[in-house]
């Protein structure tokens, strides 16, 4: 067979040739703009030529600080297609973290959205390698900024070469992109995405049994393009010629729904928070979403109730997916199997609330206390993944060894696998409670508690125990109207029928709030310290 | 990213783990047998262990002479998954050709269907490397044969190891399979398929915009497993967990249709001759084919009338695909684009009769007399293909240079490309008529003639011409009831409105038959000689 490489240039060349009239619909601060893929191709080639003129070459890192819009999409292809590395910077990190990752990656140029300039201005004095700041704006003039030297994206493009030839002899194992993931301790860790990894991941997104992304689709990634390549949708959609709707900055559920209606979106992807917001807006107003083939949900687990609401009340298929920065990200997808066809409705939703089945192209194993776990939906173990779109290390980072062992990515997620191969996350390894040699899932107890009408939120952590090593303690925030009206005993009575006796928390503490990370996840480390202090253990 | 290779062991491991209860339905000479993929996995591991005991190791070639059935499928995986090379032998070649390819490949073991033994017996004295003949039969005893040493497939399997571990460190560029293609002149030419090529080709078969093969499918490849891997369906179906129906030897359209009904087949694949037979049977009797998602047709072009009959009369989606032994084979597929949604019916069938659009992962160019042709549906050029599942040479063959030039496969097919990127084969380069520096498609004139009610078949060839270099001459066989009742002039009047004047044949010859190859294609070389003699040019 020919040794033609799996590289991104093929994707853009395919869309230019075969789907020149399909569209990128881009919502920016000034309104909705439309570009055909022919125009997209020309603008991307212009940008590639401009970057080349700036001296960007093989292996150089170019950072983006941007929302989901057409210019960001141009950067997604222009940078890798000259052999350089697209570094998508998570705008939600702290200024120190942002300065750290820009320096750690060694970004030579930053492409920055006008309204995100303060993020860079706040840390500009710490930046070591950045030689130019290119501002992405719809306005003809450059905004006021303390950054220097600054350039106007559109001015540069107008001088670029619309017929620029992409670099052809890229090695498929060369990095095309990179993204940093926030660590539980310490500074963010970088993951490099190879051309090969992205192409194969795009194949998975196009599989009938994967994302089934097709030319007939109009896809709207709501998940940010600064977050694991917007789950790979920009690459797959360009390759397959799907229309792409990029919802830009400061969107609301209403704006998203209006875009979905006006553009006849067939696929959209986002985290549970987004879908909960969309669901609320659907309660307020009527939207015709009959064209939606599915909504993809990842990042964290969507409650079963949300899935049911979308599917039963609004007739919109809803699909869980699982992945992480280290997995490009698609690894699992909750696409039901033919053996599930005849299941009763409750069992269907039980399955749909799981993270799903492994996508073709990857391998998984789940390592419990005694080696690989039984596929019984009960035994718990850490999910380990392997495959050509799974990272093999963090970029220049000593912490790689903790996560990448024996050729496998150890995800840190504790899961069960049922007999049909469906994976369900039950905890993070670090949050799992090890009591008397057995594992207790903090997440299961939390979910049970949060199903009580009085409970606003609940987090369960381990405290040290002389005999059992660790024991669970639950921290509960009550809804305002129930404050001081519920006692520990009532919650115990509620939990008892649902769990083995030894799973029940040793103590239920009532709190005013539970400490959280910047993205709204429980900060269990801090909570554990707080609980230990309170209980004096 | 991890450097995990793209190899076939992953496919079988996936189906064993995730789809153990899905089925292989195998029709053999004794009836229809069923195996779960769990059983398939165990039997395949047994076979792999047996082959290892025979001393088969990395790079060794193992030949198969067999119909489509479960044992052949086991060989499809057992051989490559120990690093050896599956050589599927075309049973329709002559004894000399078969002896040549077995020796040229260097097959060490042959797996042979009981009823195909004569093929090998006829050439056994010429075989140089074959050390063992393994007979695939449902009967407990070995058949009478002059071959030696012979072994009974099932006896060997019963001694094999159902827990055998496949070879894990296969390089993805190592050959997994091979197939010989008959050449227009000389002996057959061999093509090696790499693990990487087959895995990527399977991805293409699974793409929503490719073959869309899914776990929910039940696929029946009618195209023989000795013919370009049955178009790759055995690999894709095992990987994705689709049920596989293998229709075995001596099937009739009735048998095929009964299997399609009883197994609720969703996808089937075959050459036009098969589908014409199926269509005739559909006229005779009622079959419930409502579960069929599509019929795939390749090998040669299906007439538009056939496509229309299936779709309009029987409501069965019918899809053209294009490929060749050198392309694993899927290269083009006539899946309509969204821009075609609003086309009038006639235009839709015009498109569906074309070979279709390039599948993701490959590159194409069409080289005419002045470089790349315009995509206007008119300008003709040779289709050239490039990509990771396109062969780069023939196996140990001096003739490679004619076909593989400048990193491209020159298919020898002359095509047009329309503005939507749909490719239509208009001729073979060797059959194209070059008149006064312009090209004339022999196929177009043939099709036009064959649309005349009096014409049974028609072939058009070039004869040398002093001024114009070449000129077309048509050879026509009339239907019995029209013999001696139609004259040249009437056919000219029929052709005139359809073609430019200079396309019209210089002469229309009436013949009793047109010489054909063993697979029923016009033997244009012989016909050209015949015409030259007749016309004395």
mmCIF file of N, CA, C and O in Angstrom, chain A residues 357-391:
data_model
loop_
_atom_site.group_PDB
_atom_site.id
_atom_site.type_symbol
_atom_site.label_atom_id
_atom_site.label_comp_id
_atom_site.label_asym_id
_atom_site.label_seq_id
_atom_site.Cartn_x
_atom_site.Cartn_y
_atom_site.Cartn_z
ATOM 1 N N UNK A 357 -20.228 2.722 25.130
ATOM 2 C CA UNK A 357 -19.394 1.655 24.605
ATOM 3 C C UNK A 357 -18.152 2.255 23.941
ATOM 4 O O UNK A 357 -18.175 3.379 23.464
ATOM 5 N N UNK A 358 -17.078 1.472 23.938
ATOM 6 C CA UNK A 358 -15.812 1.910 23.345
ATOM 7 C C UNK A 358 -15.961 2.123 21.842
ATOM 8 O O UNK A 358 -16.516 1.274 21.151
ATOM 9 N N UNK A 359 -15.447 3.233 21.327
ATOM 10 C CA UNK A 359 -15.542 3.443 19.872
ATOM 11 C C UNK A 359 -14.504 2.587 19.155
ATOM 12 O O UNK A 359 -13.436 2.313 19.700
ATOM 13 N N UNK A 360 -14.810 2.139 17.927
ATOM 14 C CA UNK A 360 -13.849 1.326 17.176
ATOM 15 C C UNK A 360 -12.523 2.073 16.996
ATOM 16 O O UNK A 360 -12.524 3.269 16.732
ATOM 17 N N UNK A 361 -11.443 1.331 17.162
ATOM 18 C CA UNK A 361 -10.120 1.943 17.004
ATOM 19 C C UNK A 361 -9.357 2.060 18.304
ATOM 20 O O UNK A 361 -8.148 2.267 18.310
ATOM 21 N N UNK A 362 -10.082 1.952 19.431
ATOM 22 C CA UNK A 362 -9.431 2.042 20.741
ATOM 23 C C UNK A 362 -9.517 0.699 21.456
ATOM 24 O O UNK A 362 -10.307 -0.165 21.105
ATOM 25 N N UNK A 363 -8.699 0.549 22.496
ATOM 26 C CA UNK A 363 -8.778 -0.608 23.385
ATOM 27 C C UNK A 363 -8.992 -0.097 24.799
ATOM 28 O O UNK A 363 -8.529 0.985 25.148
ATOM 29 N N UNK A 364 -9.688 -0.878 25.613
ATOM 30 C CA UNK A 364 -9.861 -0.492 27.013
ATOM 31 C C UNK A 364 -9.648 -1.690 27.920
ATOM 32 O O UNK A 364 -9.802 -2.835 27.518
ATOM 33 N N UNK A 365 -9.234 -1.403 29.131
ATOM 34 C CA UNK A 365 -9.303 -2.420 30.180
ATOM 35 C C UNK A 365 -9.672 -1.691 31.456
ATOM 36 O O UNK A 365 -9.420 -0.493 31.599
ATOM 37 N N UNK A 366 -10.291 -2.419 32.370
ATOM 38 C CA UNK A 366 -10.737 -1.813 33.622
ATOM 39 C C UNK A 366 -10.102 -2.611 34.750
ATOM 40 O O UNK A 366 -10.372 -3.806 34.907
ATOM 41 N N UNK A 367 -9.223 -1.951 35.491
ATOM 42 C CA UNK A 367 -8.408 -2.641 36.485
ATOM 43 C C UNK A 367 -8.947 -2.380 37.883
ATOM 44 O O UNK A 367 -8.943 -1.249 38.362
ATOM 45 N N UNK A 368 -9.435 -3.448 38.495
ATOM 46 C CA UNK A 368 -9.948 -3.352 39.862
ATOM 47 C C UNK A 368 -8.923 -3.854 40.872
ATOM 48 O O UNK A 368 -7.733 -3.939 40.573
ATOM 49 N N UNK A 369 -9.434 -4.228 42.027
ATOM 50 C CA UNK A 369 -8.514 -4.649 43.085
ATOM 51 C C UNK A 369 -7.845 -5.982 42.773
ATOM 52 O O UNK A 369 -6.793 -6.290 43.301
ATOM 53 N N UNK A 370 -8.505 -6.784 41.925
ATOM 54 C CA UNK A 370 -7.952 -8.097 41.582
ATOM 55 C C UNK A 370 -7.796 -8.253 40.077
ATOM 56 O O UNK A 370 -8.260 -9.206 39.487
ATOM 57 N N UNK A 371 -7.159 -7.284 39.455
ATOM 58 C CA UNK A 371 -6.966 -7.363 38.008
ATOM 59 C C UNK A 371 -8.190 -6.884 37.262
ATOM 60 O O UNK A 371 -8.989 -6.096 37.792
ATOM 61 N N UNK A 372 -8.366 -7.371 36.030
ATOM 62 C CA UNK A 372 -9.477 -6.873 35.209
ATOM 63 C C UNK A 372 -10.821 -7.244 35.844
ATOM 64 O O UNK A 372 -11.013 -8.369 36.293
ATOM 65 N N UNK A 373 -11.729 -6.302 35.851
ATOM 66 C CA UNK A 373 -13.021 -6.516 36.521
ATOM 67 C C UNK A 373 -13.940 -7.380 35.663
ATOM 68 O O UNK A 373 -13.776 -7.469 34.450
ATOM 69 N N UNK A 374 -14.903 -8.010 36.340
ATOM 70 C CA UNK A 374 -15.972 -8.709 35.624
ATOM 71 C C UNK A 374 -16.906 -7.681 34.993
ATOM 72 O O UNK A 374 -17.129 -6.612 35.545
ATOM 73 N N UNK A 375 -17.462 -8.008 33.828
ATOM 74 C CA UNK A 375 -18.435 -7.115 33.186
ATOM 75 C C UNK A 375 -19.818 -7.437 33.757
ATOM 76 O O UNK A 375 -20.662 -8.022 33.082
ATOM 77 N N UNK A 376 -20.024 -7.026 35.011
ATOM 78 C CA UNK A 376 -21.283 -7.352 35.668
ATOM 79 C C UNK A 376 -22.038 -6.104 36.120
ATOM 80 O O UNK A 376 -23.062 -6.198 36.773
ATOM 81 N N UNK A 377 -21.499 -4.936 35.771
ATOM 82 C CA UNK A 377 -22.141 -3.692 36.178
ATOM 83 C C UNK A 377 -21.965 -3.384 37.657
ATOM 84 O O UNK A 377 -22.538 -2.410 38.158
ATOM 85 N N UNK A 378 -21.180 -4.204 38.356
ATOM 86 C CA UNK A 378 -21.018 -4.023 39.813
ATOM 87 C C UNK A 378 -19.553 -3.787 40.179
ATOM 88 O O UNK A 378 -19.220 -2.820 40.851
ATOM 89 N N UNK A 379 -18.691 -4.687 39.717
ATOM 90 C CA UNK A 379 -17.292 -4.592 40.124
ATOM 91 C C UNK A 379 -16.677 -3.300 39.570
ATOM 92 O O UNK A 379 -16.863 -2.964 38.410
ATOM 93 N N UNK A 380 -15.941 -2.607 40.440
ATOM 94 C CA UNK A 380 -15.392 -1.310 40.046
ATOM 95 C C UNK A 380 -13.905 -1.406 39.747
ATOM 96 O O UNK A 380 -13.182 -2.181 40.380
ATOM 97 N N UNK A 381 -13.459 -0.619 38.803
ATOM 98 C CA UNK A 381 -12.040 -0.566 38.497
ATOM 99 C C UNK A 381 -11.714 0.717 37.754
ATOM 100 O O UNK A 381 -12.618 1.452 37.345
ATOM 101 N N UNK A 382 -10.429 0.974 37.586
ATOM 102 C CA UNK A 382 -10.021 2.188 36.879
ATOM 103 C C UNK A 382 -10.032 1.934 35.378
ATOM 104 O O UNK A 382 -9.495 0.941 34.899
ATOM 105 N N UNK A 383 -10.639 2.852 34.661
ATOM 106 C CA UNK A 383 -10.692 2.749 33.201
ATOM 107 C C UNK A 383 -9.334 3.098 32.617
ATOM 108 O O UNK A 383 -8.784 4.172 32.897
ATOM 109 N N UNK A 384 -8.783 2.180 31.818
ATOM 110 C CA UNK A 384 -7.512 2.418 31.136
ATOM 111 C C UNK A 384 -7.761 2.337 29.639
ATOM 112 O O UNK A 384 -8.509 1.473 29.178
ATOM 113 N N UNK A 385 -7.153 3.243 28.888
ATOM 114 C CA UNK A 385 -7.397 3.316 27.444
ATOM 115 C C UNK A 385 -6.089 3.279 26.661
ATOM 116 O O UNK A 385 -5.049 3.729 27.153
ATOM 117 N N UNK A 386 -6.200 2.752 25.465
ATOM 118 C CA UNK A 386 -5.041 2.678 24.593
ATOM 119 C C UNK A 386 -5.510 2.854 23.154
ATOM 120 O O UNK A 386 -6.605 2.411 22.802
ATOM 121 N N UNK A 387 -4.701 3.477 22.329
ATOM 122 C CA UNK A 387 -5.081 3.619 20.925
ATOM 123 C C UNK A 387 -4.412 4.801 20.280
ATOM 124 O O UNK A 387 -3.750 5.600 20.950
ATOM 125 N N UNK A 388 -4.590 4.917 18.967
ATOM 126 C CA UNK A 388 -3.825 5.918 18.216
ATOM 127 C C UNK A 388 -4.268 7.363 18.420
ATOM 128 O O UNK A 388 -3.608 8.258 17.899
ATOM 129 N N UNK A 389 -5.393 7.597 19.128
ATOM 130 C CA UNK A 389 -5.702 8.995 19.459
ATOM 131 C C UNK A 389 -5.720 9.209 20.978
ATOM 132 O O UNK A 389 -6.365 10.124 21.495
ATOM 133 N N UNK A 390 -4.957 8.337 21.676
ATOM 134 C CA UNK A 390 -4.766 8.504 23.120
ATOM 135 C C UNK A 390 -3.332 9.007 23.341
ATOM 136 O O UNK A 390 -2.386 8.459 22.762
ATOM 137 N N UNK A 391 -3.198 10.063 24.161
ATOM 138 C CA UNK A 391 -1.865 10.621 24.423
ATOM 139 C C UNK A 391 -0.974 9.565 25.068
ATOM 140 O O UNK A 391 -1.452 8.658 25.762
#
